[in-house]
mmCIF file of C-alpha atoms in Angstrom:
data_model
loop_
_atom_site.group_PDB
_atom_site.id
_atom_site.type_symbol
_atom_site.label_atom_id
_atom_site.label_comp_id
_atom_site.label_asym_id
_atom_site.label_seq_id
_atom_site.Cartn_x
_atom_site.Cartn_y
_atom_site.Cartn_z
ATOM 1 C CA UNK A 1 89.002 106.012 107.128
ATOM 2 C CA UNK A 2 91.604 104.271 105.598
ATOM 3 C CA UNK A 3 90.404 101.217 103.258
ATOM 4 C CA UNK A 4 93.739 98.178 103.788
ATOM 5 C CA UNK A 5 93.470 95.489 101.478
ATOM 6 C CA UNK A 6 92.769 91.989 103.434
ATOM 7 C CA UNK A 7 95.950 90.086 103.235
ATOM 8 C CA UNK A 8 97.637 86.456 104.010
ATOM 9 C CA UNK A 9 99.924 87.042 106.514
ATOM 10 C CA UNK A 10 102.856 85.160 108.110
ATOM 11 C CA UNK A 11 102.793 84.683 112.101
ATOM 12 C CA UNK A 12 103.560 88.361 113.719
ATOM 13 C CA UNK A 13 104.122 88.842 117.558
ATOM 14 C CA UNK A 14 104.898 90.763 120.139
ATOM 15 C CA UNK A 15 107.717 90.030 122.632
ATOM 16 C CA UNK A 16 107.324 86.366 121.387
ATOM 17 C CA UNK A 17 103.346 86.184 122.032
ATOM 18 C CA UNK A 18 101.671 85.459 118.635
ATOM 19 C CA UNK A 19 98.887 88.148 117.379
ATOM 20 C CA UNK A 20 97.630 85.382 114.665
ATOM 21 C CA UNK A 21 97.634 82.301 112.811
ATOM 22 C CA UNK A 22 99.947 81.797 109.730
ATOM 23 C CA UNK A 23 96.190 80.882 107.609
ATOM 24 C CA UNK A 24 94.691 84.009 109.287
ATOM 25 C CA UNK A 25 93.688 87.081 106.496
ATOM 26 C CA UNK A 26 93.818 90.067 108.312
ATOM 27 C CA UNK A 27 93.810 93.739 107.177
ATOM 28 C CA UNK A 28 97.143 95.927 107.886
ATOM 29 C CA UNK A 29 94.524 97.468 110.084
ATOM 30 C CA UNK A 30 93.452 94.753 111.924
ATOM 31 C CA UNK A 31 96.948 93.187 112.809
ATOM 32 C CA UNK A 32 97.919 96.897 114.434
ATOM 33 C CA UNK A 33 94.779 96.499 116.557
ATOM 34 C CA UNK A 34 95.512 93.074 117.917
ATOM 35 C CA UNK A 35 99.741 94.198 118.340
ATOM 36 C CA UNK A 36 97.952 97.080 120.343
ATOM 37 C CA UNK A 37 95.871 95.891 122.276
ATOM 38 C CA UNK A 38 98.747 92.882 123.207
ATOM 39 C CA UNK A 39 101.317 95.671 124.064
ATOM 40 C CA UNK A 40 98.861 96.742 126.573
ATOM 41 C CA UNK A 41 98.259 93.609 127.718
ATOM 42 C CA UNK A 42 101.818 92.928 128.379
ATOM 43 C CA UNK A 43 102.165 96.139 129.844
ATOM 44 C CA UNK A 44 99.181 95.968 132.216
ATOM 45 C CA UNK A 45 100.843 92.761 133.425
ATOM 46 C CA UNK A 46 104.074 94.302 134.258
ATOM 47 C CA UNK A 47 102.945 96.859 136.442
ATOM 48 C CA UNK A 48 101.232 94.143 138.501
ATOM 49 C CA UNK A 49 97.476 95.313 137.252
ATOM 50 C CA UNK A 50 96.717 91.875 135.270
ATOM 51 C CA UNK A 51 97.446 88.357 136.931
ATOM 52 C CA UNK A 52 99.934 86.191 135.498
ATOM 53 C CA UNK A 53 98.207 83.324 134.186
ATOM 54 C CA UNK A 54 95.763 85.445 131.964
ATOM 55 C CA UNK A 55 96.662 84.213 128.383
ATOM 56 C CA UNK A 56 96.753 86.081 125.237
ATOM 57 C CA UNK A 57 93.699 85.991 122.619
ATOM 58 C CA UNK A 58 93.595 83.879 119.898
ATOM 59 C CA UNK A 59 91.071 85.841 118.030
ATOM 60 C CA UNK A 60 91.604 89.413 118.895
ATOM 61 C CA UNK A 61 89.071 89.820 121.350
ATOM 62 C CA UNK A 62 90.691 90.536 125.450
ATOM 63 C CA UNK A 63 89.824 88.702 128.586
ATOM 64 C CA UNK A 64 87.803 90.694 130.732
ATOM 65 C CA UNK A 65 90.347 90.899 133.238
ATOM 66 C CA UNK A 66 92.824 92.194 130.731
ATOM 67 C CA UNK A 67 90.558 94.911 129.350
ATOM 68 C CA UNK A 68 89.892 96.143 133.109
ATOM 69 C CA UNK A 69 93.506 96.132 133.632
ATOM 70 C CA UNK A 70 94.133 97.933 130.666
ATOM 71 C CA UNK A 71 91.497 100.699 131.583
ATOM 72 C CA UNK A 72 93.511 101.089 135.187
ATOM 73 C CA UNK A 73 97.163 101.329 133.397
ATOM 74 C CA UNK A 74 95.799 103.773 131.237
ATOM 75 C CA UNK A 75 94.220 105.760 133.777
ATOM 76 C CA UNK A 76 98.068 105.576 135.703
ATOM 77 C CA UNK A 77 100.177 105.999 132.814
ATOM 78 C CA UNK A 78 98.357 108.587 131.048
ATOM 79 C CA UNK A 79 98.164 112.734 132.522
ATOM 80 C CA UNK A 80 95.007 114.246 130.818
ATOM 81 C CA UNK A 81 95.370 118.185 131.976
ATOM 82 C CA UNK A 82 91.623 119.696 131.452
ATOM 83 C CA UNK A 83 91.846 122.257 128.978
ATOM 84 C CA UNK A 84 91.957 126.168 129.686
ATOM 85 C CA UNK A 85 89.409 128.534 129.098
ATOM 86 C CA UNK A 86 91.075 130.623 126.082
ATOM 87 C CA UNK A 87 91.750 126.916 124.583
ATOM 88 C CA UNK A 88 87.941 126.225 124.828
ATOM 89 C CA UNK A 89 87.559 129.704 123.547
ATOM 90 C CA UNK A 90 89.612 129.292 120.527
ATOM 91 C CA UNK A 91 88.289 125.846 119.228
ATOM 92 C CA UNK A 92 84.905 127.111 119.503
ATOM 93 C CA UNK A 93 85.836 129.531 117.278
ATOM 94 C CA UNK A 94 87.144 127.658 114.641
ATOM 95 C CA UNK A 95 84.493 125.228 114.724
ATOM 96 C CA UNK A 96 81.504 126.706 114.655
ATOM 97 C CA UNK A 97 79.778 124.447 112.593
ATOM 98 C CA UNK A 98 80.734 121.724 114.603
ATOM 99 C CA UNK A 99 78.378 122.890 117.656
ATOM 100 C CA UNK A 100 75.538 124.373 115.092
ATOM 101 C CA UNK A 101 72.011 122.500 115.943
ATOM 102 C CA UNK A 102 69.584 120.920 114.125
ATOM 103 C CA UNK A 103 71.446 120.596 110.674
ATOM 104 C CA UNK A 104 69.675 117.947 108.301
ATOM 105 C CA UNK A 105 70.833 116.897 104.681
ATOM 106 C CA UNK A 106 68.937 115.247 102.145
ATOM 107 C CA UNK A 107 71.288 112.801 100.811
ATOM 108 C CA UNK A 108 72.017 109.788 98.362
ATOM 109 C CA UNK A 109 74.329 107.636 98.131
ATOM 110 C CA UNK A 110 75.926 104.440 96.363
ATOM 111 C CA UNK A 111 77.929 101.940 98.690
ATOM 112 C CA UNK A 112 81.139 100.095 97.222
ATOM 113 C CA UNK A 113 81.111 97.411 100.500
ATOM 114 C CA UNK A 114 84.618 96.361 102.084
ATOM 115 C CA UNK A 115 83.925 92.908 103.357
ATOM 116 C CA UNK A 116 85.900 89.952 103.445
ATOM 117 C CA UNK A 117 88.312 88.964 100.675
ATOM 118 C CA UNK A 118 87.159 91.877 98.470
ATOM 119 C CA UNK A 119 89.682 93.263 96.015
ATOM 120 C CA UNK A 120 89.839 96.831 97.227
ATOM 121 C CA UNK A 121 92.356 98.091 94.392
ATOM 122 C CA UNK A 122 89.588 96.997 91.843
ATOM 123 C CA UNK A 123 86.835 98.241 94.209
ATOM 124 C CA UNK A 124 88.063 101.733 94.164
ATOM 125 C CA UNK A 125 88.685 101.961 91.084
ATOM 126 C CA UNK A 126 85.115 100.773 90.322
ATOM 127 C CA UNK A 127 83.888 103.528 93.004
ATOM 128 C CA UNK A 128 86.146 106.448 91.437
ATOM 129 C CA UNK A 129 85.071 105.392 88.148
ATOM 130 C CA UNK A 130 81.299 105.507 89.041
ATOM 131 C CA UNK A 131 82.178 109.539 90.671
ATOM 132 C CA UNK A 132 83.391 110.410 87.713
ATOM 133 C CA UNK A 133 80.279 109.052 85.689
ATOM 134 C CA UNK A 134 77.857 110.734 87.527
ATOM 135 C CA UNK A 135 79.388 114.182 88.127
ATOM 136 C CA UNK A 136 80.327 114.355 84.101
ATOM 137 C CA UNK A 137 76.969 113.854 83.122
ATOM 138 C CA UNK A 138 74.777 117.714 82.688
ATOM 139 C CA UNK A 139 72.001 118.735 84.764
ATOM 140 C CA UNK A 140 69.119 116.827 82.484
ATOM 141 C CA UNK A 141 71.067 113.352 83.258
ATOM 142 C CA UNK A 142 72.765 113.924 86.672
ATOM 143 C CA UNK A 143 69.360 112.021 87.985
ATOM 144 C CA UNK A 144 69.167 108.825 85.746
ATOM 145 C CA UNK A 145 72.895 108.695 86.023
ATOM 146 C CA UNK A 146 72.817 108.555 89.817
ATOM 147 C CA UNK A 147 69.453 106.164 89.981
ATOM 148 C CA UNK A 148 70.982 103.553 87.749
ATOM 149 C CA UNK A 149 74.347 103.641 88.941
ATOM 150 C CA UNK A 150 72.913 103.343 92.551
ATOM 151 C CA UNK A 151 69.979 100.519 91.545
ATOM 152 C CA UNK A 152 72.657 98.197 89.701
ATOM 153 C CA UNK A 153 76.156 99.004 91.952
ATOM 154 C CA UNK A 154 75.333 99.811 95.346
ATOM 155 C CA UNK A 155 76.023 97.233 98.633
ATOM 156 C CA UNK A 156 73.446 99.266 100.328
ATOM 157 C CA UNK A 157 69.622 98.699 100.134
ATOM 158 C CA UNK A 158 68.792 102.071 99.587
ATOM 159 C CA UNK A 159 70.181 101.188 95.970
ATOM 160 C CA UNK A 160 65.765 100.246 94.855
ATOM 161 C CA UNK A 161 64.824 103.543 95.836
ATOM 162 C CA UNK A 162 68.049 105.216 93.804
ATOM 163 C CA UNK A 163 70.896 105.317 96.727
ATOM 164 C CA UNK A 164 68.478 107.621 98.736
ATOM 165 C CA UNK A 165 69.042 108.082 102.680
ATOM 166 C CA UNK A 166 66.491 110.886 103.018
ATOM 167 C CA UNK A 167 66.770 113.615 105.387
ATOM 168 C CA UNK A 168 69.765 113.069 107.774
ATOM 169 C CA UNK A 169 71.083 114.400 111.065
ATOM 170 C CA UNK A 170 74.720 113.814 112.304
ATOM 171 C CA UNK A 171 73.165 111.484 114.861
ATOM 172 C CA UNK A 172 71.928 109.150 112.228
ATOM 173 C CA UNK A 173 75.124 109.155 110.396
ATOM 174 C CA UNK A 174 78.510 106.886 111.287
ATOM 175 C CA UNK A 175 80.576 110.088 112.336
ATOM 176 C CA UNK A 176 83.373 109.687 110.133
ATOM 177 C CA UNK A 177 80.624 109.683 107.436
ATOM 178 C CA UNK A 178 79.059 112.418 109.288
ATOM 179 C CA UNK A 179 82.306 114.599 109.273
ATOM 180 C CA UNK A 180 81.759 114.616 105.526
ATOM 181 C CA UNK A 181 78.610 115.729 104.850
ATOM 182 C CA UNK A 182 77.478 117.755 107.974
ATOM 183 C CA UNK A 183 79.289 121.902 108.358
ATOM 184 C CA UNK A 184 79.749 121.972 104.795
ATOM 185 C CA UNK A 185 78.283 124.605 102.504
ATOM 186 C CA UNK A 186 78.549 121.390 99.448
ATOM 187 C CA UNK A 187 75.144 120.949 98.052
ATOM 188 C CA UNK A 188 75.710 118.166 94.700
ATOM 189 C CA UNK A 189 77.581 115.621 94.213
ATOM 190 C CA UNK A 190 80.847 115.252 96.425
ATOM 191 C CA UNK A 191 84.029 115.518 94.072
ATOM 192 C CA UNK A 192 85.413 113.054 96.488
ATOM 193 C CA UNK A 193 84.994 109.692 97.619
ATOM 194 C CA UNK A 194 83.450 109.191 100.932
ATOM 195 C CA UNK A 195 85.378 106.572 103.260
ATOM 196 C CA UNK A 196 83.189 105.032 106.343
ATOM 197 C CA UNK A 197 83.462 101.797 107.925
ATOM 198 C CA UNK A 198 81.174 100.148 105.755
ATOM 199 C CA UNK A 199 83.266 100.998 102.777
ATOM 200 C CA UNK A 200 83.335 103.389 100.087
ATOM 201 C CA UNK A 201 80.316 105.716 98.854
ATOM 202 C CA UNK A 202 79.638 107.921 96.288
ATOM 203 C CA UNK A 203 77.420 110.867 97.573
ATOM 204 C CA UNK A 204 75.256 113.464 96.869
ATOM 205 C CA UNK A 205 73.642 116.103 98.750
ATOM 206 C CA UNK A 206 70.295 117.183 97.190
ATOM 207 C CA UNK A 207 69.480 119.836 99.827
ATOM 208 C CA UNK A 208 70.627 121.516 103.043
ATOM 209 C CA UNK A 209 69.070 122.944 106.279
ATOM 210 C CA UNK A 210 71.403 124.478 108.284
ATOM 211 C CA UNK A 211 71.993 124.465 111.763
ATOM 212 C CA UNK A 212 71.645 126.757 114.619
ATOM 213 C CA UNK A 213 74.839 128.237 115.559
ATOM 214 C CA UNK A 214 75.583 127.957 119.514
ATOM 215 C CA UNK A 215 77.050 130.353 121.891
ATOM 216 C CA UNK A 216 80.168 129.290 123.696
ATOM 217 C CA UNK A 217 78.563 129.329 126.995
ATOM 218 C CA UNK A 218 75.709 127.119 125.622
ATOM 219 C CA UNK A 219 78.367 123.977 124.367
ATOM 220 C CA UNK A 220 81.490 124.650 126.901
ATOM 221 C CA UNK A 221 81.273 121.174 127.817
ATOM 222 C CA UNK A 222 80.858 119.170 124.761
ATOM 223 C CA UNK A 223 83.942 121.726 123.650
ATOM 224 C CA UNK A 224 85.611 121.011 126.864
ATOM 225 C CA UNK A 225 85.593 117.473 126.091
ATOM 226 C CA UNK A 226 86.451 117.414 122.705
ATOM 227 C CA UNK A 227 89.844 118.722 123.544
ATOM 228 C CA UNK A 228 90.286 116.710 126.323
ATOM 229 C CA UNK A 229 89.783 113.335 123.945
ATOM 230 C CA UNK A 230 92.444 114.928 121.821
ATOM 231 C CA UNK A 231 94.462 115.565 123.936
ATOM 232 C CA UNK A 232 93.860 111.437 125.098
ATOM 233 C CA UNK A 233 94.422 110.890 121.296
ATOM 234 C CA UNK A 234 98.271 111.933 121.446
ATOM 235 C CA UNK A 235 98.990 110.888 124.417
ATOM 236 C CA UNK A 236 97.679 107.121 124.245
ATOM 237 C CA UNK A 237 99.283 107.084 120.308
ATOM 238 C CA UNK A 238 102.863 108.230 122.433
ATOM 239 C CA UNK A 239 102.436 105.997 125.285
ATOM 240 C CA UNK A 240 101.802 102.991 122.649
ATOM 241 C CA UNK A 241 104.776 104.331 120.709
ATOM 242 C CA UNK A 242 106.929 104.237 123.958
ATOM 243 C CA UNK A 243 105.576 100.631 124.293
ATOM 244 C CA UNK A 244 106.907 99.580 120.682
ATOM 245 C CA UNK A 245 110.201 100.896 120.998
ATOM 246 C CA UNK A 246 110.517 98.658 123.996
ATOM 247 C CA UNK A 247 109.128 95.245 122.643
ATOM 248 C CA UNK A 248 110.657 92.971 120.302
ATOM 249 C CA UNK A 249 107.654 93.500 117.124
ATOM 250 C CA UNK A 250 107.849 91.405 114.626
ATOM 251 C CA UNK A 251 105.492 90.872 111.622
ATOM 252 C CA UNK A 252 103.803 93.898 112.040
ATOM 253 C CA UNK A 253 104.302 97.542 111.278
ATOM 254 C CA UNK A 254 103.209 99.741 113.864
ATOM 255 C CA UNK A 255 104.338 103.559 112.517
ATOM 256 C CA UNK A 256 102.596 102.896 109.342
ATOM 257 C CA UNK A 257 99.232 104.628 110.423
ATOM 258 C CA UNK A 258 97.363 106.180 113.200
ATOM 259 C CA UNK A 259 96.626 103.077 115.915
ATOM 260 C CA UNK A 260 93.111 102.317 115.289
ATOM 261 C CA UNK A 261 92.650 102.199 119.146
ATOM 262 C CA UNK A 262 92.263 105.497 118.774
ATOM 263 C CA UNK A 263 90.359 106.509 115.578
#
């Protein structure tokens, strides 16, 4: 997840219809979202699925009748083919871990919060600084390190009890915080930062259990899907592309990072 530092923005549009308010703050992020979801908007319109007088938000947030519309141009505009059997085959393959059962962590963790305002240059740097204290410290102090730093720095309540989450399966877990700490052989902690919606976190994985690996015939259709929402993924992100090149965007870049419709 990609961490975009709140900023003060002028007024950006698209085709002439404003996405904000000159005093708005509004992460890089966040202005892509609402230039997204506007491009849509417009688009639904011109193919007749969205009435004329529906206005655009003020706030980010669609009509109803535009995000129905939306759903229907989508399901026009966009070809899904359902994936083939050696395709199925091969991901399976390469993800094995992904479809394993019943894997649990035991984890802790220390949360550097992204919320409004925050300065998330100095943020990370406090976060990266805080990694490197508590994976330079030896065995006898990797414990105290990791309590204190978690009781006095972390944004999360676990920080009383020492940054511990306890005993974890995907399912509790955010999934892009998931995707770091489940089908990994890492026990320790991470050399990495950790990005999740809520911000960024220093983690460490005290023990592992691991899962259950599944035959292919017992997960073809959680496989089957997974390629067909990538396979949504690219086209969507070259359908909204499409859309850009057409409009008249101004204020707002939209090839700077994957569209966060989609993430």
């Amino acid at each position: 997840m990609e961490i975009n530092t709140p900023v003060k923005s002028t007024i950006a549009s698209i085709n002439g219809v404003a996405l904000n308010a000159a005093a708005d703050i509004l992460s890089a992020d966040d202005l892509r979202q609402r230039a997204y979801s506007e491009l849509l908007r417009q688009a639904a319109k011109n193919s007749g699925l969205l009435a004329d007088s529906d206005v655009p938000s003020t706030d980010g947030v669609l009509s109803e009748e535009a995000s129905s519309a939306i759903e229907a141009l989508l399901e026009q505009a966009l070809v899904i083919p359902e994936p083939s059997e050696e395709a199925c085959r091969r991901h399976h393959a390469a993800n094995v871990a992904t479809y394993s059962t019943g894997e649990r962590v035991n984890v802790r963790h220390i949360l550097f919060a992204v919320t409004q305002g925050v300065d998330v240059v100095a943020l990370r740097n406090r976060a990266e600084t805080t990694l490197l204290d508590v994976r330079c410290h030896d065995g006898s102090n990797v414990e105290d390190s990791f309590t204190k730093a978690a009781s006095t720095l972390s944004n999360c309540p676990s920080g009383a009890e020492g940054g511990s989450l306890g005993w974890l399966t995907a399912a509790d877990c955010a999934p892009e915080f998931a995707k770091e700490l489940f089908g990994h052989a890492e026990v320790g902690v991470l050399p990495r930062l950790v990005h999740s919606r809520f911000g960024l976190h220093v983690v460490e994985v005290l023990e592992r259990v691991p899962g259950v690996e599944q035959p292919f015939d017992a997960v073809r259709g959680a496989v089957a899907m997974a390629l067909r929402q990538k396979t949504y993924v690219t086209a969507l992100r070259q359908y909204l592309s499409l859309l850009a090149g057409e409009a008249d965007v101004v204020g707002v870049d939209l090839e700077a990072a994957d569209t966060p419709l989609v993430q």
